[in-house]
Amino acid sequence: MAATTIRGANVDIRLWADPEQVEDVAMQQLRNIAALPWTYKHVAVMPDVHYGKGATVGSVIAMRGAVSPAAVGVDIGCGMTAVRTSLVANDLPESLAPLRTALEAAVPVGRASHRGEAFTARDAADWEKFWKAFGDLTPVVKRESGKALVQMGTLGGGNHFIEVCLDESGQVWVMLHSGSRGIGNILAQHHIGVAQELVHNQGLPDRDLAVFIAGTPQMAAYRHDLYWAQDYARRNRAVMLRLVCDVLRKRFHGVRFDEPISVHHNYVAEETHFGEDVLVTRKGAIRAGLGDMGIIPGSMGTGSYIVRGLGNPDSFSSASHGAGRRMSRTKARKAYTAEDLAAQTAGVECRKDSGVVDEIPAAYKDIDDVIRAQSDLVEVVARLKQVVCVKG
């Protein structure tokens, strides 16, 4: 699908989505972003676009000498990890309930944490250096060091998940979705508040779009904390993946795992586009440079895709991060019941209670439509269908 261009006050808006299907509030957010004097070239909008706090989910924003913390969001470094196993469908037991129970026992979900430190040298390198850097973060988070330690390797709630999936050839995959947990949220909220009070941000069309400017102490502090939180999120997924794979190792003797694919989809990166060095913010979008492997999940009853980037320069080498919500959590809880959820997740071993009705597949866009809309951004490597889904 070719992108649709809409004129903006400062730069254009390029959408890989049908403009008629974008909520009015989300379109206004995009116009506000396009009006900022720091926004570079154009705003790239992914096919899973929907309204978000501050900046639109499914937006890719490049800025020269500036960055907006709300355009990253509060779950700094949130992203996906997936790995193909040597197991095939016939290796799985008829009842998958015990496997789900074992996964939930291994990885704390929702508000739960580990009782002690769960990370090891098997998960990532330089743990001592990483935790030592905690002391250099903004003072507001230092009292959270104990929580950050025991949340490392935990799932959280909302749309975060752990899945066991099958590809179209019957191969078993493991996939998980999580971010920087509570510590990333605290850091983000702090810096968003700082940015909103800066003089150059007064009079913006949306105060949540406040930016930090290069060369200022506020920008330096934010980037320092941001990159640490992005690393926390990456490590968090690595610990969870090892815990999940250990569950499979205990249940399936000799199981092997390919090299994992891991991507952020709420983050900032220093990149060069159209010949200029810029700060690229992807909120609900993945990097899809030429040959980059990526993960685009659907909802808990539909399926997901492993993709390879095509390096489309007009999208700032980006692609969607998932199916994207078509309905808010509040509306979904009002519109659907636990019985509806059970029907829409038939064949998937997962929670089917009222506590996760807001994650019902009908609250999300059709993942197949979303993939078709970005055929010039990524190519499909594998289509996965979950058979186990763990939610917080």
Coordinates of C-alpha atoms in Angstrom, one line a residue:
M1 CA 0.0 0.0 0.0
A2 CA 1.3 3.4 -0.9
A3 CA 1.3 6.0 1.9
T4 CA -1.3 8.8 1.8
T5 CA 0.1 12.3 2.3
I6 CA -1.7 15.0 4.3
R7 CA -0.4 18.5 4.5
G8 CA 0.7 19.7 8.0
A9 CA 1.5 23.1 9.4
N10 CA 5.3 22.5 9.4
V11 CA 5.8 19.1 7.8
D12 CA 3.5 16.6 6.1
I13 CA 1.9 13.5 7.6
R14 CA 2.4 10.3 5.7
L15 CA 0.0 7.5 6.6
W16 CA 0.1 3.8 5.9
A17 CA -3.4 3.8 7.1
D18 CA -6.7 4.8 5.6
P19 CA -7.2 8.4 6.8
E20 CA -10.9 7.9 7.0
Q21 CA -10.3 5.1 9.6
V22 CA -8.1 7.2 11.9
E23 CA -9.9 8.6 14.9
D24 CA -10.4 12.4 14.9
V25 CA -8.5 12.7 18.2
A26 CA -5.6 10.7 16.8
M27 CA -5.6 12.8 13.6
Q28 CA -5.5 16.0 15.7
Q29 CA -2.5 14.6 17.6
L30 CA -0.7 13.9 14.3
R31 CA -1.4 17.5 13.2
N32 CA -0.1 18.8 16.4
I33 CA 3.1 16.8 16.0
A34 CA 3.5 17.9 12.4
A35 CA 3.2 21.5 13.5
L36 CA 6.1 21.4 15.9
P37 CA 9.1 23.4 14.7
W38 CA 11.6 20.6 15.6
T39 CA 9.8 17.8 13.6
Y40 CA 11.9 16.8 10.6
K41 CA 10.8 15.9 7.0
H42 CA 7.4 14.4 7.8
V43 CA 5.5 12.3 10.4
A44 CA 5.3 8.6 9.4
V45 CA 2.1 6.9 10.6
M46 CA 1.8 3.2 10.8
P47 CA -1.3 1.1 9.9
D48 CA -1.9 0.3 13.5
V49 CA -2.3 4.0 14.4
H50 CA -4.6 5.0 17.3
Y51 CA -4.9 7.7 19.9
G52 CA -2.4 7.7 22.7
K53 CA -1.4 9.9 25.6
G54 CA 0.8 12.7 24.3
A55 CA 1.7 11.3 21.0
T56 CA -0.2 8.9 18.7
V57 CA 0.5 5.2 19.0
G58 CA 1.8 4.0 15.7
S59 CA 3.8 7.2 15.0
V60 CA 7.4 7.7 13.9
I61 CA 8.8 11.2 14.6
A62 CA 12.2 12.4 13.6
M63 CA 13.5 15.6 15.2
R64 CA 16.6 17.7 14.7
G65 CA 18.2 18.6 18.0
A66 CA 15.1 17.8 20.1
V67 CA 13.1 14.9 21.6
S68 CA 9.7 14.7 23.1
P69 CA 9.5 12.3 26.1
A70 CA 5.7 11.8 25.7
A71 CA 6.3 10.7 22.2
V72 CA 8.2 7.8 23.6
G73 CA 5.5 7.0 26.2
V74 CA 5.7 5.8 29.8
D75 CA 6.7 2.2 29.0
I76 CA 10.1 3.1 27.8
G77 CA 11.7 0.3 25.8
C78 CA 8.6 -1.8 25.6
G79 CA 9.0 -4.4 22.8
M80 CA 8.9 -8.0 21.7
T81 CA 11.1 -11.0 21.8
A82 CA 10.5 -14.3 19.8
V83 CA 12.5 -17.5 19.3
R84 CA 11.8 -20.5 17.2
T85 CA 12.3 -23.9 19.0
S86 CA 13.1 -27.3 17.7
L87 CA 9.6 -28.6 18.9
V88 CA 6.8 -29.2 16.5
A89 CA 3.0 -29.3 17.1
N90 CA 3.0 -33.1 17.7
D91 CA 5.4 -32.6 20.6
L92 CA 2.9 -30.6 22.6
P93 CA 0.6 -32.4 25.0
E94 CA -3.2 -32.6 24.4
S95 CA -3.9 -30.4 27.4
L96 CA -1.8 -27.2 27.5
A97 CA -3.2 -26.0 30.8
P98 CA -0.3 -27.4 32.8
L99 CA 2.2 -25.7 30.5
R100 CA 0.4 -22.3 31.1
T101 CA 0.4 -22.9 34.8
A102 CA 4.2 -23.6 34.7
L103 CA 4.8 -20.4 32.7
E104 CA 2.8 -18.3 35.2
A105 CA 4.8 -19.9 38.0
A106 CA 8.1 -19.1 36.4
V107 CA 7.4 -15.5 35.3
P108 CA 5.5 -13.2 37.7
V109 CA 2.6 -11.4 36.0
G110 CA 0.5 -8.4 36.7
R111 CA 1.7 -6.6 39.8
A112 CA 3.7 -9.6 41.0
S113 CA 7.5 -9.6 41.3
H114 CA 10.2 -12.1 42.0
R115 CA 11.0 -12.8 45.6
G116 CA 14.6 -12.2 44.9
E117 CA 16.9 -11.4 42.0
A118 CA 16.1 -13.6 39.0
F119 CA 18.7 -12.3 36.6
T120 CA 22.0 -14.2 35.9
A121 CA 25.0 -14.0 33.6
R122 CA 23.1 -16.4 31.2
D123 CA 20.7 -13.5 30.4
A124 CA 23.0 -10.6 29.7
A125 CA 26.5 -9.3 30.3
D126 CA 27.8 -6.6 32.7
W127 CA 25.1 -6.8 35.3
E128 CA 27.3 -5.1 37.9
K129 CA 28.0 -2.1 35.6
F130 CA 24.3 -1.9 34.7
W131 CA 23.1 -1.8 38.3
K132 CA 25.8 0.6 39.3
A133 CA 24.5 3.0 36.7
F134 CA 21.2 3.0 38.7
G135 CA 22.8 5.4 41.2
D136 CA 23.4 7.9 38.4
L137 CA 19.7 8.1 37.4
T138 CA 17.5 11.1 38.3
P139 CA 17.1 11.2 42.1
V140 CA 13.3 10.6 42.0
V141 CA 13.9 6.9 41.1
K142 CA 16.7 6.0 43.5
R143 CA 14.3 4.9 46.2
E144 CA 12.9 2.4 43.7
S145 CA 16.1 0.3 43.5
G146 CA 14.6 -2.6 45.4
K147 CA 11.6 -2.7 43.2
A148 CA 13.6 -2.5 40.0
L149 CA 15.7 -5.5 41.1
V150 CA 12.8 -7.8 41.8
Q151 CA 10.8 -6.6 38.7
M152 CA 13.6 -7.6 36.4
G153 CA 12.3 -10.6 34.6
T154 CA 8.6 -9.9 35.1
L155 CA 5.7 -9.5 32.7
G156 CA 3.4 -6.8 34.0
G157 CA -0.2 -6.4 32.9
G158 CA -2.3 -4.8 30.1
N159 CA -1.3 -6.0 26.7
H160 CA 1.9 -7.6 27.8
F161 CA 2.0 -11.4 27.2
I162 CA 3.9 -14.6 26.9
E163 CA 2.8 -17.0 24.2
V164 CA 3.6 -20.4 22.8
C165 CA 2.8 -20.3 19.1
L166 CA 2.8 -22.5 16.0
D167 CA 3.9 -21.3 12.6
E168 CA 2.3 -22.6 9.4
S169 CA 4.7 -25.5 9.2
G170 CA 3.9 -26.6 12.7
Q171 CA 7.1 -25.3 14.3
V172 CA 6.8 -24.1 17.9
W173 CA 7.8 -20.6 18.8
V174 CA 8.0 -18.7 22.1
M175 CA 7.0 -15.0 22.0
L176 CA 6.8 -12.4 24.7
H177 CA 6.0 -8.7 25.1
S178 CA 7.1 -6.4 27.9
G179 CA 9.1 -3.3 28.7
S180 CA 10.8 -1.4 31.5
R181 CA 8.2 -2.1 34.1
G182 CA 7.6 0.4 36.9
I183 CA 11.0 2.0 36.8
G184 CA 10.6 3.1 33.2
N185 CA 7.2 4.6 34.0
I186 CA 8.6 6.6 36.9
L187 CA 11.4 7.9 34.8
A188 CA 9.1 8.9 31.9
Q189 CA 6.5 10.7 34.1
H190 CA 9.3 12.6 35.8
H191 CA 10.9 13.9 32.6
I192 CA 7.5 14.6 30.9
G193 CA 6.8 16.9 33.9
V194 CA 10.2 18.6 33.6
A195 CA 9.7 19.2 29.9
Q196 CA 6.3 20.8 30.4
E197 CA 7.7 23.5 32.6
L198 CA 10.4 24.6 30.2
V199 CA 9.9 28.1 28.7
H200 CA 10.2 27.1 25.1
N201 CA 7.3 24.6 25.5
Q202 CA 4.8 27.2 26.7
G203 CA 2.0 27.7 24.2
L204 CA 2.3 24.4 22.4
P205 CA -1.0 23.0 21.0
D206 CA -0.6 20.0 23.4
R207 CA 1.5 20.3 26.5
D208 CA 2.2 16.6 26.4
L209 CA 4.3 17.2 23.3
A210 CA 6.8 19.3 25.3
V211 CA 10.4 18.7 24.1
F212 CA 13.9 18.8 25.4
I213 CA 16.5 20.7 23.3
A214 CA 20.0 19.5 22.4
G215 CA 22.8 21.0 24.5
T216 CA 20.7 21.6 27.6
P217 CA 21.1 19.8 31.0
Q218 CA 17.5 18.6 30.8
M219 CA 18.1 16.9 27.5
A220 CA 21.3 15.3 28.8
A221 CA 19.5 14.0 31.9
Y222 CA 16.6 12.6 29.9
R223 CA 18.8 10.8 27.3
H224 CA 20.9 9.3 30.1
D225 CA 17.9 7.9 31.9
L226 CA 16.1 6.9 28.7
Y227 CA 18.9 4.8 27.4
W228 CA 19.3 3.1 30.7
A229 CA 15.6 2.3 30.8
Q230 CA 15.7 1.0 27.2
D231 CA 18.5 -1.3 28.3
Y232 CA 16.4 -2.4 31.4
A233 CA 13.6 -3.4 29.0
R234 CA 15.9 -5.4 26.8
R235 CA 17.4 -7.2 29.7
N236 CA 13.9 -7.7 31.2
R237 CA 12.8 -9.6 28.1
A238 CA 16.1 -11.6 28.1
V239 CA 15.5 -12.8 31.6
M240 CA 11.9 -13.7 30.9
L241 CA 12.9 -15.6 27.8
R242 CA 15.4 -17.6 29.7
L243 CA 12.8 -18.4 32.4
V244 CA 10.3 -19.5 29.7
C245 CA 12.8 -21.6 27.9
D246 CA 13.9 -23.3 31.1
V247 CA 10.2 -24.3 31.6
L248 CA 10.3 -25.9 28.1
R249 CA 13.7 -27.6 28.8
K250 CA 12.2 -29.3 31.9
R251 CA 9.2 -30.5 30.0
F252 CA 10.7 -31.4 26.6
H253 CA 14.0 -33.1 26.8
G254 CA 16.6 -32.0 24.2
V255 CA 14.6 -28.9 23.0
R256 CA 16.8 -26.4 21.2
F257 CA 16.3 -22.7 20.5
D258 CA 17.3 -20.6 17.5
E259 CA 18.8 -17.1 18.0
P260 CA 16.1 -14.8 19.5
I261 CA 14.6 -11.9 17.6
S262 CA 14.2 -8.8 19.9
V263 CA 12.9 -5.4 19.1
H264 CA 11.8 -2.3 20.9
H265 CA 8.7 -0.5 19.8
N266 CA 8.6 2.5 22.3
Y267 CA 12.0 4.1 22.1
V268 CA 14.4 6.7 20.8
A269 CA 17.4 6.0 18.4
E270 CA 20.1 8.2 16.9
E271 CA 19.8 7.6 13.2
T272 CA 20.6 9.2 9.8
H273 CA 17.7 9.9 7.4
F274 CA 17.7 11.8 4.2
G275 CA 21.3 12.8 4.9
E276 CA 20.8 14.3 8.3
D277 CA 21.5 13.0 11.8
V278 CA 18.2 13.0 13.8
L279 CA 16.6 11.6 16.9
V280 CA 13.9 9.1 15.8
T281 CA 11.1 8.4 18.3
R282 CA 9.1 5.2 17.6
K283 CA 6.0 5.0 19.7
G284 CA 4.2 1.8 18.7
A285 CA 6.5 1.1 15.8
I286 CA 9.6 -1.0 15.1
R287 CA 12.7 -0.4 13.1
A288 CA 12.4 -2.1 9.7
G289 CA 15.7 -1.3 8.1
L290 CA 16.7 -3.4 5.1
G291 CA 17.1 -7.0 6.4
D292 CA 16.1 -6.2 10.0
M293 CA 14.1 -8.9 11.6
G294 CA 10.9 -7.8 13.4
I295 CA 7.9 -9.0 15.3
I296 CA 4.3 -7.7 14.7
P297 CA 1.9 -9.3 17.1
G298 CA -1.9 -9.5 16.8
S299 CA -4.4 -9.9 19.6
M300 CA -4.5 -12.9 22.0
G301 CA -6.8 -15.0 19.7
T302 CA -5.7 -14.1 16.2
G303 CA -2.0 -14.6 15.4
S304 CA 1.3 -12.7 14.9
Y305 CA 3.9 -12.2 12.2
I306 CA 7.7 -12.5 12.0
V307 CA 8.8 -10.0 9.4
R308 CA 11.9 -8.7 7.6
G309 CA 12.4 -5.0 7.0
L310 CA 12.6 -3.5 3.5
G311 CA 14.2 -0.3 4.6
N312 CA 11.6 2.1 3.2
P313 CA 13.1 5.6 3.7
D314 CA 9.7 7.3 3.7
S315 CA 8.8 5.4 6.9
F316 CA 12.2 6.3 8.4
S317 CA 12.8 2.5 8.0
S318 CA 9.9 1.6 10.3
A319 CA 6.9 -0.7 10.5
S320 CA 3.9 -1.2 12.8
H321 CA 4.3 -2.7 16.3
G322 CA 1.1 -4.8 16.3
A323 CA -2.5 -4.8 15.3
G324 CA -3.3 -1.6 17.2
R325 CA -6.4 -1.0 19.2
R326 CA -9.7 0.0 17.5
M327 CA -11.5 0.4 20.8
S328 CA -10.4 1.8 24.1
R329 CA -10.1 -0.5 27.1
T330 CA -13.2 1.1 28.8
K331 CA -15.3 0.7 25.7
A332 CA -14.2 -2.9 25.3
R333 CA -15.2 -3.7 28.9
K334 CA -18.6 -2.2 28.3
A335 CA -19.1 -3.9 24.9
Y336 CA -18.0 -7.5 25.7
T337 CA -18.3 -10.1 28.3
A338 CA -16.2 -13.0 29.5
E339 CA -18.4 -15.3 27.4
D340 CA -17.5 -13.2 24.3
L341 CA -13.8 -13.5 25.2
A342 CA -14.0 -17.3 25.6
A343 CA -15.7 -17.5 22.2
Q344 CA -13.1 -15.3 20.5
T345 CA -10.1 -17.2 22.0
A346 CA -11.4 -20.7 21.3
G347 CA -8.5 -23.1 20.9
V348 CA -6.1 -20.9 22.9
E349 CA -5.1 -21.9 26.4
C350 CA -5.4 -18.6 28.2
R351 CA -7.4 -16.5 30.7
K352 CA -11.0 -16.2 29.7
D353 CA -12.3 -14.1 32.7
S354 CA -13.6 -10.6 33.0
G355 CA -10.2 -9.3 34.2
V356 CA -8.8 -9.5 30.6
V357 CA -12.0 -8.7 28.6
D358 CA -10.3 -5.4 27.5
E359 CA -7.8 -7.5 25.6
I360 CA -10.5 -9.3 23.6
P361 CA -9.5 -9.7 19.9
A362 CA -12.5 -7.6 18.8
A363 CA -11.0 -4.6 20.5
Y364 CA -8.0 -4.7 18.1
K365 CA -7.7 -4.1 14.4
D366 CA -7.4 -7.1 12.0
I367 CA -3.7 -8.1 12.0
D368 CA -3.9 -9.4 8.5
D369 CA -5.2 -6.1 7.2
V370 CA -2.4 -4.3 9.1
I371 CA 0.2 -6.5 7.5
R372 CA -1.2 -6.0 4.0
A373 CA -1.2 -2.2 4.5
Q374 CA 2.6 -2.2 5.0
S375 CA 3.7 -4.5 2.2
D376 CA 6.2 -1.8 1.1
L377 CA 7.7 -1.7 4.7
V378 CA 8.2 -5.4 5.5
E379 CA 8.1 -8.8 4.0
V380 CA 6.5 -11.7 5.9
V381 CA 8.9 -14.4 7.1
A382 CA 6.4 -16.5 9.2
R383 CA 2.8 -16.3 10.4
L384 CA 2.3 -17.6 13.9
K385 CA -0.9 -18.7 15.8
Q386 CA -0.8 -18.8 19.5
V387 CA -1.9 -22.0 21.4
V388 CA -0.9 -20.7 24.9
C389 CA -1.3 -17.1 26.0
V390 CA -0.3 -15.8 29.4
K391 CA -1.7 -12.4 30.4
G392 CA -1.2 -10.4 33.6

